[in-house]
XYZ file of C-alpha atoms in Angstrom:
157
model
C 30.707 86.729 177.441
C 29.467 83.417 175.452
C 28.924 82.626 172.155
C 26.061 80.576 170.424
C 27.245 77.823 168.002
C 25.387 75.595 165.634
C 27.237 72.215 165.674
C 27.266 70.452 162.235
C 28.627 67.114 162.635
C 28.002 63.399 161.242
C 26.626 60.697 162.986
C 26.060 58.245 160.153
C 28.970 55.741 161.210
C 30.697 54.652 164.189
C 33.688 56.836 163.736
C 31.457 60.194 162.597
C 29.197 59.326 165.606
C 32.774 59.171 167.899
C 33.803 62.560 166.411
C 30.569 64.352 167.068
C 30.721 62.991 170.943
C 34.384 64.083 171.537
C 33.594 67.246 169.813
C 30.085 67.931 171.963
C 32.175 67.109 175.112
C 34.946 69.553 174.239
C 32.466 72.046 173.242
C 30.534 71.659 176.876
C 33.822 72.237 178.389
C 34.482 75.526 176.695
C 33.591 78.673 178.320
C 33.374 80.440 175.295
C 30.311 78.643 174.185
C 26.775 79.123 175.412
C 25.823 75.453 174.997
C 22.405 75.767 176.700
C 21.224 78.258 173.646
C 23.280 76.409 170.995
C 21.903 74.333 168.388
C 22.699 70.697 167.883
C 20.761 69.343 164.868
C 20.153 65.624 166.920
C 18.801 68.042 169.718
C 16.377 69.255 167.562
C 14.551 66.556 165.598
C 11.293 67.090 163.893
C 8.326 66.285 166.378
C 10.885 64.486 168.711
C 11.183 61.667 165.997
C 14.819 59.740 165.525
C 15.248 58.636 162.245
C 17.540 55.710 163.893
C 14.312 54.306 165.529
C 12.214 55.442 162.457
C 14.335 55.227 159.165
C 10.974 55.529 156.907
C 11.291 59.181 158.064
C 14.157 59.439 155.441
C 11.732 58.967 152.925
C 9.031 61.399 154.277
C 9.195 64.812 152.367
C 7.320 66.471 155.638
C 10.373 65.526 157.637
C 12.740 66.543 154.980
C 11.932 69.838 154.823
C 10.939 70.409 158.354
C 14.328 69.141 159.036
C 16.356 71.268 156.274
C 14.301 74.394 157.366
C 14.816 73.845 161.122
C 18.785 73.079 160.650
C 18.657 76.402 158.337
C 17.032 78.604 161.368
C 19.858 76.977 163.667
C 22.529 78.501 161.590
C 20.667 81.742 161.482
C 19.547 82.308 164.779
C 23.204 81.368 166.480
C 26.537 83.305 166.466
C 28.855 81.188 164.677
C 29.237 77.644 162.977
C 31.265 75.073 164.634
C 31.830 72.089 161.962
C 33.193 68.927 163.058
C 34.540 67.429 160.019
C 36.839 64.209 159.135
C 37.836 64.416 155.469
C 38.437 60.791 155.098
C 35.847 59.519 152.355
C 34.390 57.352 154.173
C 33.614 59.885 156.695
C 32.967 63.098 154.743
C 29.301 63.960 154.848
C 28.323 66.639 151.857
C 25.421 67.930 154.584
C 28.302 69.214 156.885
C 29.685 70.767 153.895
C 26.696 72.503 152.725
C 26.104 73.728 156.237
C 29.712 75.061 155.994
C 28.677 76.850 152.711
C 25.848 78.267 153.651
C 27.590 80.014 156.729
C 30.286 81.355 154.588
C 27.401 82.930 152.172
C 25.519 84.665 155.553
C 29.059 85.611 156.483
C 29.000 83.597 159.910
C 32.239 82.576 161.273
C 33.130 78.941 160.732
C 35.463 76.902 162.748
C 36.138 73.516 161.124
C 37.336 70.860 163.521
C 39.399 68.077 162.199
C 40.661 65.050 164.120
C 43.709 65.048 166.062
C 45.452 62.316 163.860
C 44.446 63.512 160.512
C 46.434 63.480 157.463
C 43.781 63.193 154.759
C 44.159 66.361 152.436
C 41.113 68.470 152.899
C 39.202 70.217 149.894
C 40.096 73.706 149.309
C 36.846 75.018 149.342
C 36.021 73.947 153.179
C 39.775 74.685 153.927
C 40.050 78.296 152.482
C 36.125 79.217 153.269
C 36.019 78.788 156.761
C 37.327 81.580 159.546
C 39.789 78.879 161.049
C 41.079 75.039 161.190
C 41.781 73.499 164.260
C 42.107 69.936 166.099
C 39.613 68.381 168.313
C 42.408 68.687 171.199
C 42.185 72.626 170.835
C 38.386 72.783 170.754
C 37.678 72.914 174.534
C 40.493 76.001 174.697
C 39.188 77.771 171.364
C 38.374 81.303 172.322
C 34.965 81.590 170.317
C 34.554 85.189 171.483
C 36.806 86.327 169.242
C 37.270 83.884 166.066
C 40.343 85.167 164.165
C 40.877 84.295 160.749
C 43.633 81.578 160.220
C 44.899 80.712 156.804
C 44.951 76.915 156.968
C 48.027 75.100 157.062
C 47.778 71.522 155.750
C 47.163 69.758 152.406
C 44.320 70.632 150.245
C 42.987 69.560 146.891
């Protein structure tokens, strides 16, 4: 049995992109995730337009609405959310945190994935408002078929 996942992540700087790429590779290796039917926002760009090649899209209200609605549908139509998140201020992304909060609000399991070397305290809301917080090293072997609630073990603020 496998689960479909909405894969929340950031790609706005090289560290975020590296965290996302490592996470996607680990998810592809995880036998409990149906990667083919999962939703990675970058793979579902509106009209297949790339914002890196077309930065003017970021100011386009049609693109904004279509991207927002597509991502919300991606969360709604998958079994759970895997959120790759780096709490360092330079890498923290409010979009990922919004996706986590929305998934919590509609009672989807959420697994928050932190960098292996993370020592940055995590805000209390995402730290406690998820099903589990794991390290990147655990992502490939985590059992997404039965994501148990686990209390966050780390410093929160």
